[in-house]
mmCIF file of C-alpha atoms in Angstrom:
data_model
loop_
_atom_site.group_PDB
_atom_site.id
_atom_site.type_symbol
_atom_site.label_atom_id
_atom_site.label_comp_id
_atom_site.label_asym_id
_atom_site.label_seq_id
_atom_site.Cartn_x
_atom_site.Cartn_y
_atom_site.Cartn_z
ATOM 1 C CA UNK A 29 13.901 9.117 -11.787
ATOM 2 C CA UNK A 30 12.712 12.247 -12.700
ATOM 3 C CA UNK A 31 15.101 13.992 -15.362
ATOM 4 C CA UNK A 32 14.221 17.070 -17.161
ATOM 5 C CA UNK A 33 15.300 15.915 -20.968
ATOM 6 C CA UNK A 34 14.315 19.638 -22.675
ATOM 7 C CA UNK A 35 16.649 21.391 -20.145
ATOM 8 C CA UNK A 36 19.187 18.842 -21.203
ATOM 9 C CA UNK A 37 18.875 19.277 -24.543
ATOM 10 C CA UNK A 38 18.792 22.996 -24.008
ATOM 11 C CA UNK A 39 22.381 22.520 -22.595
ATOM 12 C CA UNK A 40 23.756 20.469 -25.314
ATOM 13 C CA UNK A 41 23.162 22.798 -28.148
ATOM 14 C CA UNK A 42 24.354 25.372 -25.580
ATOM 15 C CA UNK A 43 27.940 23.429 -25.270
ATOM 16 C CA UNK A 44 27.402 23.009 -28.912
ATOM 17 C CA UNK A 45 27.436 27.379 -29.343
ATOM 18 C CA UNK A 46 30.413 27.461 -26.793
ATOM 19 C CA UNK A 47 32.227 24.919 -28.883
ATOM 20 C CA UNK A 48 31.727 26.705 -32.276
ATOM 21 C CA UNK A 49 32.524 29.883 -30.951
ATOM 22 C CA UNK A 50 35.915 29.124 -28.776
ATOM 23 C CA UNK A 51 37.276 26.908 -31.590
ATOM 24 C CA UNK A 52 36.619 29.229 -33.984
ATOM 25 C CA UNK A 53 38.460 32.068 -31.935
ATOM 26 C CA UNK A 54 41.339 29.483 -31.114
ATOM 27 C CA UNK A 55 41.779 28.853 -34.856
ATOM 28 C CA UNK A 56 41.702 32.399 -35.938
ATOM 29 C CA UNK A 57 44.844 32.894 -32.989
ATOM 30 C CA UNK A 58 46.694 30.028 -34.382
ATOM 31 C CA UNK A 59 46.169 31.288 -37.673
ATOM 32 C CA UNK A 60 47.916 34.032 -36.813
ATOM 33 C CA UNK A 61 50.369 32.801 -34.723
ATOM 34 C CA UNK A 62 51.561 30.606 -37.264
ATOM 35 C CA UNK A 63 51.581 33.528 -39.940
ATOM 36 C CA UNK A 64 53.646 35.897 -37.866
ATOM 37 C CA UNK A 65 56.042 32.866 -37.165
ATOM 38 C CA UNK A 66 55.997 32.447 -40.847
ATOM 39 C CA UNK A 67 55.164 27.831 -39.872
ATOM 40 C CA UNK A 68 52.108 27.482 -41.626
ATOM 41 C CA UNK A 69 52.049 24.057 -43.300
ATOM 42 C CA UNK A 70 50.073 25.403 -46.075
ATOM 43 C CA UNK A 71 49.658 28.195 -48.236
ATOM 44 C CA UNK A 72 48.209 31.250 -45.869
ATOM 45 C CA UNK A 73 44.850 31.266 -47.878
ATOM 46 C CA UNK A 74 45.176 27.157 -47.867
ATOM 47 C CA UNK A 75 45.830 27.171 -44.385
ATOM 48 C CA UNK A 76 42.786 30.061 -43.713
ATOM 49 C CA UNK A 77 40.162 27.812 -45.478
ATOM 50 C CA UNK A 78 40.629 24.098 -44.402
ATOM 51 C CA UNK A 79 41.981 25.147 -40.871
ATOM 52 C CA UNK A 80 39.554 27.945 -39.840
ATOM 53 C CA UNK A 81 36.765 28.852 -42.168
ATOM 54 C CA UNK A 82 35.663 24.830 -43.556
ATOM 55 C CA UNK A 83 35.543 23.818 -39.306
ATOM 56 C CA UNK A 84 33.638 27.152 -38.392
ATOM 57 C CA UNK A 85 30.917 26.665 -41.256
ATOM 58 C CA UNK A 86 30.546 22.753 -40.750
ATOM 59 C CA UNK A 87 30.133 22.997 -36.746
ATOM 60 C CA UNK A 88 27.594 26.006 -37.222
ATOM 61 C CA UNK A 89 25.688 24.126 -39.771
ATOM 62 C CA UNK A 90 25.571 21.168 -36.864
ATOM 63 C CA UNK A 91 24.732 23.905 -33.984
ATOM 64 C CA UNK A 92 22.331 25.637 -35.992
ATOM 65 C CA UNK A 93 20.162 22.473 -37.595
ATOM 66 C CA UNK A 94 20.260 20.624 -34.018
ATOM 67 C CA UNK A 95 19.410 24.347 -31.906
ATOM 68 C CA UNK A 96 16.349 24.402 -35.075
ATOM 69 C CA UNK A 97 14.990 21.116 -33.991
ATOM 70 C CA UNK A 98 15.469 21.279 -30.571
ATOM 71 C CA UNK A 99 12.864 24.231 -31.015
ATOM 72 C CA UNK A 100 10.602 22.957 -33.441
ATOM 73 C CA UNK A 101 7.347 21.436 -32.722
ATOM 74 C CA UNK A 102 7.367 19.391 -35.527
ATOM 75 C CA UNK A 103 9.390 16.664 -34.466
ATOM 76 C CA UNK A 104 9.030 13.903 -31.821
ATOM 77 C CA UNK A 105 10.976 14.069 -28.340
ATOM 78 C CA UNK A 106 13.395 10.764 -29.656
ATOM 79 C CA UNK A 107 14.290 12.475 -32.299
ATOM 80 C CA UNK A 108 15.201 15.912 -30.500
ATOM 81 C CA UNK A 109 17.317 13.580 -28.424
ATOM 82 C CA UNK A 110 18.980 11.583 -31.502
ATOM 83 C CA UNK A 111 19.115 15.202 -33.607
ATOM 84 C CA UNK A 112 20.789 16.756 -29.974
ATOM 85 C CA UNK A 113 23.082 13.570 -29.526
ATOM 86 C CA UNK A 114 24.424 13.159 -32.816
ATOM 87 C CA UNK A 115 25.095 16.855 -33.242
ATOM 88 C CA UNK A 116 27.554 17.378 -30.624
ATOM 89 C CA UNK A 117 29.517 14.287 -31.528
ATOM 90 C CA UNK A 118 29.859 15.631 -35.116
ATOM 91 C CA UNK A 119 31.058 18.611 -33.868
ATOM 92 C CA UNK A 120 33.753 17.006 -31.884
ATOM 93 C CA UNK A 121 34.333 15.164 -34.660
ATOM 94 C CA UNK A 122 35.233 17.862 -36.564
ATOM 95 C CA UNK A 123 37.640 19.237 -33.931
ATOM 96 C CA UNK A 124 39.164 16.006 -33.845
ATOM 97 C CA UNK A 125 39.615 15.765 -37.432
ATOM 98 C CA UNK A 126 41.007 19.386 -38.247
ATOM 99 C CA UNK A 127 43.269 19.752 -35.319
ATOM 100 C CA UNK A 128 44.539 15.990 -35.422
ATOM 101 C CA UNK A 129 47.678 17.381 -34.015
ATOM 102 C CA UNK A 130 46.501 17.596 -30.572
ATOM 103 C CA UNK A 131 45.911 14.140 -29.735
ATOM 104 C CA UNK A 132 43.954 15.262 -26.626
ATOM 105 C CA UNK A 133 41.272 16.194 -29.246
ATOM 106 C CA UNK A 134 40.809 12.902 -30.424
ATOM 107 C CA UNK A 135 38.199 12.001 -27.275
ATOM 108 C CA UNK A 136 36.272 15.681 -28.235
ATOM 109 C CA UNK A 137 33.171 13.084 -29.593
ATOM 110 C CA UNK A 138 33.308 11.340 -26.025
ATOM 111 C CA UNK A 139 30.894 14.694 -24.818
ATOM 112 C CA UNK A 140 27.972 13.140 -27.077
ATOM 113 C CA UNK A 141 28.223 9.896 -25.345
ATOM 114 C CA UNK A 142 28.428 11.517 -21.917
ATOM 115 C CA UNK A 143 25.565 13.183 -22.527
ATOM 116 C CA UNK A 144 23.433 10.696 -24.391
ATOM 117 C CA UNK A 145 23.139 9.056 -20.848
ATOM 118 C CA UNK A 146 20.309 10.604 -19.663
ATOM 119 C CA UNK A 147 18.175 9.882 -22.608
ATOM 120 C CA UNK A 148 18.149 6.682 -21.504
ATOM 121 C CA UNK A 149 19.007 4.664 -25.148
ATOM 122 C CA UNK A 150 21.510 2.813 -25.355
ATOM 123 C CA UNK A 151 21.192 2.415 -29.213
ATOM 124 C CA UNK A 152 22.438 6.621 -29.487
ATOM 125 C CA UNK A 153 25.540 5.399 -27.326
ATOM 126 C CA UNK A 154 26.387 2.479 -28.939
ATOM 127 C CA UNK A 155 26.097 4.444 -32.364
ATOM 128 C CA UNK A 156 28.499 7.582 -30.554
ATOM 129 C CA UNK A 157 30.670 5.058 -29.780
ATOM 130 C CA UNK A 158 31.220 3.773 -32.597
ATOM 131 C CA UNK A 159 31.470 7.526 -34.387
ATOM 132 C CA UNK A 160 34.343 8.148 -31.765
ATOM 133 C CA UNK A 161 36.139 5.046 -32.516
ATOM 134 C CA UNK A 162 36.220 5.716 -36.133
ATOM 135 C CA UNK A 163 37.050 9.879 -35.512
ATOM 136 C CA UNK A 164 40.084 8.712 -33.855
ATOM 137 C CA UNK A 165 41.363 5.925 -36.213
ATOM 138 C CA UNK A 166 40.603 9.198 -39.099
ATOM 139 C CA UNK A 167 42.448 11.172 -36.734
ATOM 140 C CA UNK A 168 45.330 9.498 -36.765
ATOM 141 C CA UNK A 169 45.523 8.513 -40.623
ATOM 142 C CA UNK A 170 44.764 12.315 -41.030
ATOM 143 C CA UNK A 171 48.040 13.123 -39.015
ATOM 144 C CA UNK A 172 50.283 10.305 -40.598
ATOM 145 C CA UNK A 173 49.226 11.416 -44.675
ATOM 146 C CA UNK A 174 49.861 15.003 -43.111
ATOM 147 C CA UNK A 175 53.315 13.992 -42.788
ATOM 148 C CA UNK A 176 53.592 14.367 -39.050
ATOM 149 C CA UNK A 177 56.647 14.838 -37.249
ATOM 150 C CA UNK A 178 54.770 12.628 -34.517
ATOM 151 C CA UNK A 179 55.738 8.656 -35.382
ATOM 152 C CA UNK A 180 53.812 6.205 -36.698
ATOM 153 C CA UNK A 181 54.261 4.066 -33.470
ATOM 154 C CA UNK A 182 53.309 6.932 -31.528
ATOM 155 C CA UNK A 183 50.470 7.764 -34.039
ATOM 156 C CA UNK A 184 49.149 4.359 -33.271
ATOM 157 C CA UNK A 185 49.813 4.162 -29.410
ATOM 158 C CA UNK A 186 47.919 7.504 -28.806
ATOM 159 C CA UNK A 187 45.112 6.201 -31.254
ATOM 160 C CA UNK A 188 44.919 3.153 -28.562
ATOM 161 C CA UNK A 189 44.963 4.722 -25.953
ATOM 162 C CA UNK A 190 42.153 7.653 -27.030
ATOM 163 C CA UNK A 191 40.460 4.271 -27.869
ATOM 164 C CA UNK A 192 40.470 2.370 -24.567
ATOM 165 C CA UNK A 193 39.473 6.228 -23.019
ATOM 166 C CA UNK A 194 36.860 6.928 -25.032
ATOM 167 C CA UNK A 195 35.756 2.803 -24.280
ATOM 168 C CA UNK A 196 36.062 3.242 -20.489
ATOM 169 C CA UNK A 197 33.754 6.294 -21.277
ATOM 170 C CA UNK A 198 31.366 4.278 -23.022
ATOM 171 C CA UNK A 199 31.552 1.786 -20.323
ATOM 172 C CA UNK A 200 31.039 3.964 -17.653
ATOM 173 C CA UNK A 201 27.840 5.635 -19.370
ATOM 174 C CA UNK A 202 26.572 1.983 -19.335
ATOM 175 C CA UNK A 203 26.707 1.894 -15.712
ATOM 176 C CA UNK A 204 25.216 5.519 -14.923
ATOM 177 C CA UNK A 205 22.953 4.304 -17.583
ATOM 178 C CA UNK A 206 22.048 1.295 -15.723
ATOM 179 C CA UNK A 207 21.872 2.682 -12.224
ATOM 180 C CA UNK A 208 19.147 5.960 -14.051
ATOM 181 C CA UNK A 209 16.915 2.736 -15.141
ATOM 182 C CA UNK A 210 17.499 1.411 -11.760
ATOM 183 C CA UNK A 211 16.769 3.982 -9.534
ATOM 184 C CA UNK A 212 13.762 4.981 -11.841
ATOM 185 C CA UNK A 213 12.543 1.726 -11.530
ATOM 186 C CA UNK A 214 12.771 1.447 -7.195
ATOM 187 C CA UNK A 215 11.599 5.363 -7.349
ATOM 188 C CA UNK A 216 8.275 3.822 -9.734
ATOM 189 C CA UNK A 217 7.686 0.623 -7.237
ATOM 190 C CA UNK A 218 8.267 2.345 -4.250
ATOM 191 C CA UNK A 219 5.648 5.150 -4.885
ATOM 192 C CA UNK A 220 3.111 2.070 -5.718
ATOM 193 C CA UNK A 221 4.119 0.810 -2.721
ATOM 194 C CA UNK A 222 3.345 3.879 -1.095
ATOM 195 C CA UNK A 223 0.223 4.593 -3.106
ATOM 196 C CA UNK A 224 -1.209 1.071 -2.443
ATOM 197 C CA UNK A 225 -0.117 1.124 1.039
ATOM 198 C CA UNK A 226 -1.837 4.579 1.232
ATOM 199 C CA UNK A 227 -5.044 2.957 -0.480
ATOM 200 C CA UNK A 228 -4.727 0.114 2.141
ATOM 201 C CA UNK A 229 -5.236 2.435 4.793
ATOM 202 C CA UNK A 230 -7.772 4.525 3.228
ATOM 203 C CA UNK A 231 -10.309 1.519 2.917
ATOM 204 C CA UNK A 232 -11.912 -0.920 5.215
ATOM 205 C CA UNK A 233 -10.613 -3.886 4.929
ATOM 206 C CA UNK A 234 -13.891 -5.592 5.596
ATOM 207 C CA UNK A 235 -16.651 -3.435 4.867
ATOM 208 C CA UNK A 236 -14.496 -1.846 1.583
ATOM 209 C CA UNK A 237 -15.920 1.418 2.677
ATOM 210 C CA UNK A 238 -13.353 4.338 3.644
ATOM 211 C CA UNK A 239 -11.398 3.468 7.235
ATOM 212 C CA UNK A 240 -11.107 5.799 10.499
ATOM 213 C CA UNK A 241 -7.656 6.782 8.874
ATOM 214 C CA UNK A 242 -9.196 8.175 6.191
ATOM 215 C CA UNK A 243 -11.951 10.553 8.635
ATOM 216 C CA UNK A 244 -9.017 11.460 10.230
ATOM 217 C CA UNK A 245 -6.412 12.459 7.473
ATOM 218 C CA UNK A 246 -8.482 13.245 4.506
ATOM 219 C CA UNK A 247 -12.066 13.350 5.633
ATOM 220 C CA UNK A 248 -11.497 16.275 8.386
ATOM 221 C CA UNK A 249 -9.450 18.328 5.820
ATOM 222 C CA UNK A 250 -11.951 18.058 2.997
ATOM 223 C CA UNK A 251 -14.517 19.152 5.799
ATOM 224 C CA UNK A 252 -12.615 22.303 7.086
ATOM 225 C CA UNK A 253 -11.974 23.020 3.059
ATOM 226 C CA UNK A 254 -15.633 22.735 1.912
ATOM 227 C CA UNK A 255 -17.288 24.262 4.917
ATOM 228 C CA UNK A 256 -16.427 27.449 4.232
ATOM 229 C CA UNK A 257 -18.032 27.812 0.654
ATOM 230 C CA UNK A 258 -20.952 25.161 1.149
ATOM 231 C CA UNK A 259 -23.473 23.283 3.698
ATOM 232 C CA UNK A 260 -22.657 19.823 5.113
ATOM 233 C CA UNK A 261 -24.369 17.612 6.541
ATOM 234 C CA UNK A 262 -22.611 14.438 8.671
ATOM 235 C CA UNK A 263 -25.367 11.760 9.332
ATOM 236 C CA UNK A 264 -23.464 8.969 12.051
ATOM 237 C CA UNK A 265 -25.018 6.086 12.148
ATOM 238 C CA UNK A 266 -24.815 2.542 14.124
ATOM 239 C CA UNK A 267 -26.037 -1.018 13.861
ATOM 240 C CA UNK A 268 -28.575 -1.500 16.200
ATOM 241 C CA UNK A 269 -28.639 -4.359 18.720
ATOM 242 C CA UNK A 270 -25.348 -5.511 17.150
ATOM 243 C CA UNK A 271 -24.121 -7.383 20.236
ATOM 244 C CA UNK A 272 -27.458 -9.615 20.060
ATOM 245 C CA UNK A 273 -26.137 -10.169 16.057
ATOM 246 C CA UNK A 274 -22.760 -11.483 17.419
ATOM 247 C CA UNK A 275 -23.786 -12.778 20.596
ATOM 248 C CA UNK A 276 -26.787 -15.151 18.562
ATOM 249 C CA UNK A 277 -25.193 -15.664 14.762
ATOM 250 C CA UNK A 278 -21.644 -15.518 15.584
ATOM 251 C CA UNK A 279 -18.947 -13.047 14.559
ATOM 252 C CA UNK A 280 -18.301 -14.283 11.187
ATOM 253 C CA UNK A 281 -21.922 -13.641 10.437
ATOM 254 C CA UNK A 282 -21.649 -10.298 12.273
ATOM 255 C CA UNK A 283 -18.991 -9.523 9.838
ATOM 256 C CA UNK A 284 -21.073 -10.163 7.198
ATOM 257 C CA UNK A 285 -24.308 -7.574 8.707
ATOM 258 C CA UNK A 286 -21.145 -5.130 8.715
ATOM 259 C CA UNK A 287 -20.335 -5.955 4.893
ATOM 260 C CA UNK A 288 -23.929 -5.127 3.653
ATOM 261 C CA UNK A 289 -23.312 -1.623 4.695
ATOM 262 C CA UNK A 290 -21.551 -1.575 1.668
ATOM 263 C CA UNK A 291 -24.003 -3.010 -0.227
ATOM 264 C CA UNK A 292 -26.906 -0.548 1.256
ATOM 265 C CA UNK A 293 -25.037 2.746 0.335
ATOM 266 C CA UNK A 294 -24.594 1.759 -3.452
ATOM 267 C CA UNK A 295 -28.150 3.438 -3.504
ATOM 268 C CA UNK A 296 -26.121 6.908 -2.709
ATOM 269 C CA UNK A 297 -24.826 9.212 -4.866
ATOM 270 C CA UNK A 298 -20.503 8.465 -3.852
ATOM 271 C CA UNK A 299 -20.010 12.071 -6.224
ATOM 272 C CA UNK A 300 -21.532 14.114 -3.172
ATOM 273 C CA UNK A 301 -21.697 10.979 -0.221
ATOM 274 C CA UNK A 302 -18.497 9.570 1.639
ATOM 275 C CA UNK A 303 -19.107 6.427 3.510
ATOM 276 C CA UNK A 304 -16.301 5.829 6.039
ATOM 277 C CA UNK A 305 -16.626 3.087 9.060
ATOM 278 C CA UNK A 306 -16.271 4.877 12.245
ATOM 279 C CA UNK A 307 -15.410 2.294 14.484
ATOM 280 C CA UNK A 308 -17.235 -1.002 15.235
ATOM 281 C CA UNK A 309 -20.323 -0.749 14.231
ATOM 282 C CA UNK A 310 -20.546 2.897 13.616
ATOM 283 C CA UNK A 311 -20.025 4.061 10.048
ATOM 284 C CA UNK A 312 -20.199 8.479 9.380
ATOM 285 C CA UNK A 313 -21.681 9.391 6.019
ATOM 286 C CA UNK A 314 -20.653 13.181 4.898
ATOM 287 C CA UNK A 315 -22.999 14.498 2.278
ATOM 288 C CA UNK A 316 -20.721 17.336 0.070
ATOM 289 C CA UNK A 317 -23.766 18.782 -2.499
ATOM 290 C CA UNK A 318 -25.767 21.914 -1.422
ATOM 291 C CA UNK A 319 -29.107 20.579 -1.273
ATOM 292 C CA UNK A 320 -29.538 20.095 2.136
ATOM 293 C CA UNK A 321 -33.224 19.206 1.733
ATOM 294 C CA UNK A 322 -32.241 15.717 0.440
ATOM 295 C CA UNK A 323 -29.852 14.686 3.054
ATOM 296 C CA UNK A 324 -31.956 13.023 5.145
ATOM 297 C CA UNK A 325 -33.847 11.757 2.402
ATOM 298 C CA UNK A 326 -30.694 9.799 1.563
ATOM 299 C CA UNK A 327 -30.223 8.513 4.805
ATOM 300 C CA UNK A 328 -33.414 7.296 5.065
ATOM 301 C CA UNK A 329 -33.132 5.460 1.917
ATOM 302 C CA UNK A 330 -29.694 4.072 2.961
ATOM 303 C CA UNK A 331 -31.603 3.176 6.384
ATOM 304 C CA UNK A 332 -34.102 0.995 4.333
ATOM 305 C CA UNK A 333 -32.030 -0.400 1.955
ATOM 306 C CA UNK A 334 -30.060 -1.573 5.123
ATOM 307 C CA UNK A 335 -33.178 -3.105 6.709
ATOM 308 C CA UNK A 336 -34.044 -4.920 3.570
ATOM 309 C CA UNK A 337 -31.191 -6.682 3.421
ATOM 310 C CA UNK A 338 -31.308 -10.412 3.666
ATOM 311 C CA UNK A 339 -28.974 -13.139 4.790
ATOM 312 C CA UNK A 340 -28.503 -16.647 4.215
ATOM 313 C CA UNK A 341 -27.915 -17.155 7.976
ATOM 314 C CA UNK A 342 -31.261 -15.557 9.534
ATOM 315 C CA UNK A 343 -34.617 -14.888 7.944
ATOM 316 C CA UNK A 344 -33.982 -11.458 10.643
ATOM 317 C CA UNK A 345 -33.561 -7.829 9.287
ATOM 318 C CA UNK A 346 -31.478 -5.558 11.122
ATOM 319 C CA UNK A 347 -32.002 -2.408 11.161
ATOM 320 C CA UNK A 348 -29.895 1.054 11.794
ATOM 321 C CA UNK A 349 -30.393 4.399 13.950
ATOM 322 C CA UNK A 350 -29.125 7.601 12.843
ATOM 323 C CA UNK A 351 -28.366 11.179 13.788
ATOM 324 C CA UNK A 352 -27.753 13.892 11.239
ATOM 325 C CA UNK A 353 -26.481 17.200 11.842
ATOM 326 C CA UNK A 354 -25.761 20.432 8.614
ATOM 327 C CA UNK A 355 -23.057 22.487 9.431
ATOM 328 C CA UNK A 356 -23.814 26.091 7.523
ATOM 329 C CA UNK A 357 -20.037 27.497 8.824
ATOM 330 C CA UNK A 358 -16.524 26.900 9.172
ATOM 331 C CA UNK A 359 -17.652 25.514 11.975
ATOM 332 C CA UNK A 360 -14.974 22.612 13.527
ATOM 333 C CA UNK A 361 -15.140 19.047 12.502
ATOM 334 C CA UNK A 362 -15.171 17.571 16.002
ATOM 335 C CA UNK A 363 -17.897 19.957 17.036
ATOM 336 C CA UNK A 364 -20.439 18.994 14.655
ATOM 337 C CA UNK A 365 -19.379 14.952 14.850
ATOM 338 C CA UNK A 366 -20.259 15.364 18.575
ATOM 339 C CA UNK A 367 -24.002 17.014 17.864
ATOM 340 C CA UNK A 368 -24.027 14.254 15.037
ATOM 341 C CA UNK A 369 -23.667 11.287 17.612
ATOM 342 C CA UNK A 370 -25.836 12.900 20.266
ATOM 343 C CA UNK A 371 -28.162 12.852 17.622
ATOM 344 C CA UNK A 372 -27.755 9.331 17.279
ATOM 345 C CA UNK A 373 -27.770 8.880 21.163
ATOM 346 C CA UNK A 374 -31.338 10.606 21.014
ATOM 347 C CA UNK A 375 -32.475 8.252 18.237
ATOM 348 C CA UNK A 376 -31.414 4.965 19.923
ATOM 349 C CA UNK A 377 -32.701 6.133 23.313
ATOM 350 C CA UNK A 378 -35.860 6.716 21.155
ATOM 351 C CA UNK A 379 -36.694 3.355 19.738
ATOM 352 C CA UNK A 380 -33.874 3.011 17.753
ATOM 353 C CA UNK A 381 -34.347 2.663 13.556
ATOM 354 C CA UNK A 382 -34.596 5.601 13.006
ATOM 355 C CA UNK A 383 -33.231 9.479 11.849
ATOM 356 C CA UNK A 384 -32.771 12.251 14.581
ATOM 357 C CA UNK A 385 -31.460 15.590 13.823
ATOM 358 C CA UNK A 386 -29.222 17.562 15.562
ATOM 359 C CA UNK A 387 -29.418 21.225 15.823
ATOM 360 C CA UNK A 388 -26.207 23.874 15.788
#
């Protein structure tokens, strides 16, 4: 599953910014609630530094450093991630710690773990985890040595039950976890699938050259694309006296007069050739490079190299007629396959094993 991780980062150090800045603000209004009220548990300037100024400087040290790497090119992506990760846990780590008060705060390191899912590493949760665990056992000796009015037996109830949260959190991000890997993993085989199934269907299954699919999905396409910058010339071609192959040899040894078509156009260039069985016995070459000149040179040689084929069934060559047709325009695919294989009408009618070519 596809899951943009530098947009995710992006929005971590972003929560990280809005975290900084509205706890700083909500500190600075306590601050001076408290004052006015005259219930500060410390001295004012006491209260000013460990309560406001120590929590602003430590969480913009974590946003800044982790916003610096996230940027950097210097570092690898894991480490972004860890950097990213570990950051905003600190940070609600911090809140936890300085405003150990509001049990509620406790979970605040939860938000790395959350978001440590989609990297996909399930060491970074298992070390969050563990941060959180420990921020809210701290939290709750911080509050007891602080002399909270809260009791110790409801000190140590809350602490359990932040726990068992911030577990069931964990938890939870094992199974989103799980079903990312999952999903990415049936997303991976099914486009295999697809692409082999795809392939399948592009090929031949006995000659291994392209299929009649591919003519008419890719083939036709690539023709309409290239026509209108370039020549092409479409040569179809057919097995001559291929009923008298099956009809004598048998069909399994007609099969294997079809296979050595394969064989024969190994002598063609497959950068600017595309072999593709028509049908039967009929197989359409499309020659893609701009020297027309040498397209029937090629099919000529193909032709041969056909003929000179030998099997272990027959001391008999068979042979091949052609008809080859260059399209100069965007003119339609179907038009110029039709002059193609009245080309090759004209050279069976003619003797058969040889070239004709059609005229536009």
């Amino acid at each position: 599953m596809e899951i943009n991780i530098k947009k995710i980062r992006g929005l971590m150090t972003d929560f990280m910014l809005y975290a900084w800045v509205v706890i700083s603000i909500v500190d600075f209004i306590f601050y001076l609630i408290f004052l006015y009220q005259d219930t500060l548990s410390y001295q004012p300037k006491t209260y000013f530094l460990v309560k406001v100024i120590v929590p602003f400087l430590i969480n913009g040290a974590l946003f800044c450093f982790a916003s610096f790497i996230n940027t950097s090119y210097g570092y690898s992506e894991d480490c972004k991630n860890w950097i990213c990760a570990m950051g905003l846990t600190l940070i609600g780590t911090v809140i936890a710690l300085f405003h150990s008060s509001y049990v509620v705060l406790w979970l605040s390191p939860c938000f790395g773990i959350v978001y440590s899912v989609v990297f996909q590493n399930k060491t970074i949760k298992r070390i969050l985890y563990i941060i959180t665990i420990l921020t809210i056992a701290a939290s709750a000796v911080t509050e007891y040595l602080l002399g909270s009015e809260i009791s110790l037996k409801m000190l140590i109830e809350s602490a359990v039950i932040a726990a068992v949260f911030s577990t069931l959190v964990f938890l939870v991000s094992n199974i989103i976890y799980d079903f990312f890997i999952n999903a990415e993993s049936m997303i991976e085989e099914s486009g295999e699938k697809q692409k082999a199934y795809e392939d399948r269907l592009k090929q031949d299954v006995l000659t291994k050259v392209h299929s009649r699919y591919y003519i008419d999905n890719y083939l036709t396409k690539l023709f309409k694309d290239l026509s209108l910058h370039r020549p092409i010339s479409l040569a179809m071609t057919d097995i001559d006296n291929f009923k008298h192959v099956n009809d004598t040899y048998g069909h399994e040894n007609g099969d294997e007069v079809l296979k050595r078509i394969y064989d024969a156009s190994q002598c063609l260039d497959p950068e600017t050739c595309i072999v593709s069985r028509f049908g039967g016995e009929e197989f359409l070459f499309m020659f893609t490079d701009e020297d027309v000149t040498k397209h029937r040179l090629q099919i000529e040689e193909f032709r041969k190299a056909f003929e000179a084929q030998e099997y272990p069934f027959t001391d008999e060559h068979f042979t091949i007629s052609a008809g080859l047709v260059t399209s100069y325009g965007s003119i339609p695919f179907d038009e110029v396959l039709a002059i193609a294989d009245k080309a090759l009408y004209a050279s069976k009618k003619n003797g058969k094993n040889q070239t004709t070519i059609g005229r536009i």
